[in-house]
Structure formats: structure tokens, C-alpha cells
Amino acid sequence: MSQLTQQAPFPGVFYRRPSPDSDPFVEPGSSVDVNTTIGLLEVMKQFVEIKAEAAGKVLEVRADDEQVLEAGDDLLVIDTSGEGA
Amino acid sequence: MSIEVIKPGLATTVQDGGRSGHYHLGIPPSGAMDQVSMRSANLLLGNPETAAVLECALMGPELRFHDTLRVATGGAEMVPKIDGVACPNHEVIEVPAGSVLSFDFVRAGARLYLAVEGGFDVPERLGSRSTYALGSLGGLDGRPLQPGDRLKVVSAERCADAGRSLPESLRPVYHKQYELRVVPGIYDHRLTPAARERFYDELWSVGSEADRIGYRFKGGTPLEFIEREPPFGAGDDPSNIVDACYPIGSIQVPSGSEPIVLHRDAVSGGGYAMIGTVISADMDLIGQIQPHQKVRFVPVSLDQALEARGQRSRRLEALRQALG
């Protein structure tokens, strides 16, 4: 099984949902492709949509909602082998 | 000669030494927040010291070079990549025509300065190419870069050879916690003595909204101002004063809650009491502090501030000597 661990591209506050009352963008088991938003990263008055870096299935979400992240911290792990996607 | 912006990064702007002499008319100096790193990148490349560069905050851009050009980086550690292959920071690198220059995520510091041989060519406004985005002045159409932009380059009179690198001793060193030196005043008498002391005792954390206009700090105890009848012309909040000029580096604390240090795109005046001013020698450093990193403010005398300014000048002179 090939996996990709996606990391924060810049430092900021990570949001797993588009608004406090919404469902998370992705959960373990979600199918994603390179246009799928996996979360928002907020810094310098900007909320940036973070897209999945590969197509596949989310195995694990490693960053919590509203967690302060440094650039390079893990966001999530994607199974890119295509078996269950 | 042109460079095409594929991805602009988060807030990438053209900056140079800035436009001084217009702040009294409301036009702030702008220019690179970390002037030393901007100058170091230019000097390394053999450019005029304040040639226009790209200031890349927290995330680098992705740029396609339509001509072969040499570049050099200064400031924050983001590994440059040519067509995906890593290159060294603080070194003159040649980007072949048709290649894409991109950057790895930031490992330390906050702002990378990308100098190109000759410098970026945008029209001078009030004597500077710097972008003042809040006033839509200077830079490329007065704004941060966008996908699809074309950047022109001034033809270089001379350029250093590829491979030339900045001596180790002249490279910046970054941490996760810093001290910023402050000359207290001129309105700190408006704070209670306890609040004045606590401001310098506590550890403050950089707010995520920190940008070129100002750096906001959080996490400390709110500061109490002494109660008083507002003078004519001042607002009702205890942190208000009759409007005054704001120096770059001045610290205001609206309603006593979150201190803001004004930087090079700041407004020139307003009605908040300034409880101190970060010394000029430490303003470069502010530009390299990431949101959520920690800062302690340290009070110093004017003599100490001038001594630090002298040290900064000597550091710049050492860069010129080593690279001139």
C-alpha cells in the first residue's frame, strides 16, 4: 500500500470544517482527489483552502481542528494505492 | 526578459529600500521588512544594494523563467528548487530559460527575499518600487503578485558568478522565541505602574494576523490605563489620546488588550497611546518572526538603542565588505 503524508505548506491555524456547525471536509475513509479541499489554514488575515496532494483514500487525519501548525507539520495520510478509492 | 508567476505564494510583493520622506503625508516607507536580508541577497548577486526584490511571506512563489537569469535568496530558510531539484539558500544560482523556480516550505524565519540579476522592473513611485498594498501604490499594480503576472527584470550591468555564497558568519540565525528591545514612552505614563511592569515581564505570542502593516501580540494580561477625563479631541476609551503621529515601530494597545507594533506599511497617525517604540535595529527581526512564535519586550535606554543601531550599521558594512 503506498501512502502519502501531506504536510502544512505554511504556518497557521488549521480548520477541519468550513464553519463551526458544518461537517469536517474529510474524515478517515473519505475519498479525495487533487481538487478536494481537506481543510483551511489561516494566517495573515487569509483563509487558504488546502487541497489534497494526491488522489486516494484518507487513512488518518493528524491535525486537529483549530490546531496551531508549523510549516511541515503533518495534516493527514492518504492511501494512494487506489485499492479502496 | 520576463518571469511568469505560476503560483504567487501567500503574500509576495515587490520591495526595495522603501520610499522615505512622505510619512507626514500619510504615505508609509514600505520596502522590505527585513532590510538586512534584502540587501544581503542583492549584494551577493552583485546588484545595487536596494534593487527591487520579491518579499515572500511564509510561503514561496512558483515562477517560470522565460530567460536564463541568476538569482540569490536572503532571509527565511525555504529551500529553492529548480524544476524540483533543491539548490542552496544564500548562494547565487542560475535558473535556465524554461525552468520553474519553486520553494520548499519555510523551515525558519518568516520572509524570504528573492533577488534577480538587475532587480525586478516595476515603475518607481515616489522614488521607490516598493509595494504599498493598502494604498495600491508601487510594486506590480500596487498589489501582491497573482497567478499569470509577468515580472520584468532590469538589464544587469554586472552579476556575480553562480556558486558564490554568503559566508556562514554573515547568515541569519532564527529561533522560535525572541527579545525585542523597546524604548518606553511617550505615552506609557497613561498605563498603571503594575501594567507597565507586566508588559515587559510577560511572554507575548505573535497573532496570526501579523502582516506588513503591524504585528499584533496576544497571550499577555490586558494592560490597564489610568482612569481620566478624556481631553478634548480624544476618544472615550482609556487607550485613546488626542491624535498624534505614529513612528514606525511604535507600540499601541487598543483598549489595553493586544499590543500592536507598527511596521513599514503602517498608518501614519491616529488616536491610540503609544507605550513604547521597538528600536530601529530590531525592526528587521520582526519581519522574520512567524505567527504564534513568542516574544518578550525588553526596555532599553535611548543610548542602548543608538548603540544597537551602530551595531546594525556595522553588520551591513561587513556585508558590503565581504560581497562588494
PDB file of C-alpha atoms in Angstrom, chain A:
ATOM      1  CA  MET A   1       0.000   0.000   0.000  1.00  0.00           C
ATOM      2  CA  SER A   2       1.523   3.347  -0.982  1.00  0.00           C
ATOM      3  CA  GLN A   3       0.893   6.279   1.292  1.00  0.00           C
ATOM      4  CA  LEU A   4       1.425   9.997   1.163  1.00  0.00           C
ATOM      5  CA  THR A   5       1.735  12.111   4.292  1.00  0.00           C
ATOM      6  CA  GLN A   6       0.632  15.604   3.458  1.00  0.00           C
ATOM      7  CA  GLN A   7       2.225  18.451   5.410  1.00  0.00           C
ATOM      8  CA  ALA A   8       1.248  22.051   6.191  1.00  0.00           C
ATOM      9  CA  PRO A   9       2.646  24.267   3.400  1.00  0.00           C
ATOM     10  CA  PHE A  10       2.969  27.264   5.738  1.00  0.00           C
ATOM     11  CA  PRO A  11       2.391  28.007   9.436  1.00  0.00           C
ATOM     12  CA  GLY A  12      -1.121  28.836  10.606  1.00  0.00           C
ATOM     13  CA  VAL A  13      -4.266  27.672  12.363  1.00  0.00           C
ATOM     14  CA  PHE A  14      -5.826  24.572  10.806  1.00  0.00           C
ATOM     15  CA  TYR A  15      -9.573  24.263  10.440  1.00  0.00           C
ATOM     16  CA  ARG A  16     -11.101  20.905   9.587  1.00  0.00           C
ATOM     17  CA  ARG A  17     -14.562  22.312   8.759  1.00  0.00           C
ATOM     18  CA  PRO A  18     -15.789  25.199   6.606  1.00  0.00           C
ATOM     19  CA  SER A  19     -17.799  26.629   9.538  1.00  0.00           C
ATOM     20  CA  PRO A  20     -18.213  25.603  13.192  1.00  0.00           C
ATOM     21  CA  ASP A  21     -21.577  23.880  12.503  1.00  0.00           C
ATOM     22  CA  SER A  22     -20.501  22.042   9.351  1.00  0.00           C
ATOM     23  CA  ASP A  23     -19.204  18.540   8.934  1.00  0.00           C
ATOM     24  CA  PRO A  24     -15.433  18.142   8.507  1.00  0.00           C
ATOM     25  CA  PHE A  25     -14.092  18.473   4.952  1.00  0.00           C
ATOM     26  CA  VAL A  26     -12.691  14.943   5.167  1.00  0.00           C
ATOM     27  CA  GLU A  27     -12.700  12.048   7.627  1.00  0.00           C
ATOM     28  CA  PRO A  28     -10.727   8.804   7.648  1.00  0.00           C
ATOM     29  CA  GLY A  29     -12.235   6.780   4.818  1.00  0.00           C
ATOM     30  CA  SER A  30     -13.095   9.805   2.643  1.00  0.00           C
ATOM     31  CA  SER A  31     -12.128   9.584  -0.998  1.00  0.00           C
ATOM     32  CA  VAL A  32     -10.128  12.563  -2.237  1.00  0.00           C
ATOM     33  CA  ASP A  33      -8.619  13.809  -5.464  1.00  0.00           C
ATOM     34  CA  VAL A  34      -6.347  16.787  -6.146  1.00  0.00           C
ATOM     35  CA  ASN A  35      -9.325  19.161  -6.214  1.00  0.00           C
ATOM     36  CA  THR A  36     -10.651  18.068  -2.818  1.00  0.00           C
ATOM     37  CA  THR A  37     -10.369  20.615  -0.025  1.00  0.00           C
ATOM     38  CA  ILE A  38      -9.082  18.876   3.083  1.00  0.00           C
ATOM     39  CA  GLY A  39      -9.069  21.888   5.409  1.00  0.00           C
ATOM     40  CA  LEU A  40      -8.411  25.604   5.811  1.00  0.00           C
ATOM     41  CA  LEU A  41      -5.169  27.143   7.013  1.00  0.00           C
ATOM     42  CA  GLU A  42      -5.455  30.648   8.404  1.00  0.00           C
ATOM     43  CA  VAL A  43      -2.667  33.213   8.587  1.00  0.00           C
ATOM     44  CA  MET A  44      -2.193  36.949   7.824  1.00  0.00           C
ATOM     45  CA  LYS A  45      -5.972  37.541   7.616  1.00  0.00           C
ATOM     46  CA  GLN A  46      -6.324  34.880   4.899  1.00  0.00           C
ATOM     47  CA  PHE A  47      -8.103  31.541   4.994  1.00  0.00           C
ATOM     48  CA  VAL A  48      -6.419  29.313   2.402  1.00  0.00           C
ATOM     49  CA  GLU A  49      -8.124  26.150   1.162  1.00  0.00           C
ATOM     50  CA  ILE A  50      -5.690  23.269   1.350  1.00  0.00           C
ATOM     51  CA  LYS A  51      -6.220  20.726  -1.457  1.00  0.00           C
ATOM     52  CA  ALA A  52      -5.293  17.055  -1.268  1.00  0.00           C
ATOM     53  CA  GLU A  53      -1.888  16.468  -2.847  1.00  0.00           C
ATOM     54  CA  ALA A  54      -2.888  13.135  -4.337  1.00  0.00           C
ATOM     55  CA  ALA A  55      -5.965  11.107  -5.189  1.00  0.00           C
ATOM     56  CA  GLY A  56      -6.850   8.267  -2.878  1.00  0.00           C
ATOM     57  CA  LYS A  57      -8.467   7.484   0.440  1.00  0.00           C
ATOM     58  CA  VAL A  58      -7.845   9.322   3.710  1.00  0.00           C
ATOM     59  CA  LEU A  59      -6.275   6.900   6.198  1.00  0.00           C
ATOM     60  CA  GLU A  60      -5.699   9.251   9.086  1.00  0.00           C
ATOM     61  CA  VAL A  61      -6.194  12.942   9.905  1.00  0.00           C
ATOM     62  CA  ARG A  62      -3.261  14.052  12.046  1.00  0.00           C
ATOM     63  CA  ALA A  63      -4.055  17.743  12.618  1.00  0.00           C
ATOM     64  CA  ASP A  64      -6.853  18.736  14.995  1.00  0.00           C
ATOM     65  CA  ASP A  65      -9.463  21.396  14.360  1.00  0.00           C
ATOM     66  CA  GLU A  66      -8.110  24.854  15.336  1.00  0.00           C
ATOM     67  CA  GLN A  67      -4.636  23.453  15.957  1.00  0.00           C
ATOM     68  CA  VAL A  68      -1.697  25.845  15.548  1.00  0.00           C
ATOM     69  CA  LEU A  69       0.650  24.288  12.998  1.00  0.00           C
ATOM     70  CA  GLU A  70       4.166  24.990  11.861  1.00  0.00           C
ATOM     71  CA  ALA A  71       5.090  24.620   8.201  1.00  0.00           C
ATOM     72  CA  GLY A  72       5.853  20.949   7.610  1.00  0.00           C
ATOM     73  CA  ASP A  73       3.627  19.578  10.386  1.00  0.00           C
ATOM     74  CA  ASP A  74       1.572  16.562   9.299  1.00  0.00           C
ATOM     75  CA  LEU A  75      -2.008  17.189   8.138  1.00  0.00           C
ATOM     76  CA  LEU A  76      -3.175  13.783   7.023  1.00  0.00           C
ATOM     77  CA  VAL A  77      -2.184  10.485   5.472  1.00  0.00           C
ATOM     78  CA  ILE A  78      -3.624   9.422   2.113  1.00  0.00           C
ATOM     79  CA  ASP A  79      -3.653   5.863   0.776  1.00  0.00           C
ATOM     80  CA  THR A  80      -2.710   6.394  -2.852  1.00  0.00           C
ATOM     81  CA  SER A  81      -2.668   2.744  -3.925  1.00  0.00           C
ATOM     82  CA  GLY A  82      -6.126   3.085  -5.393  1.00  0.00           C
ATOM     83  CA  GLU A  83      -7.464  -0.163  -3.886  1.00  0.00           C
ATOM     84  CA  GLY A  84     -10.338   1.204  -1.888  1.00  0.00           C
ATOM     85  CA  ALA A  85     -10.694   4.580  -3.555  1.00  0.00           C
TER      86      ALA A  85
END
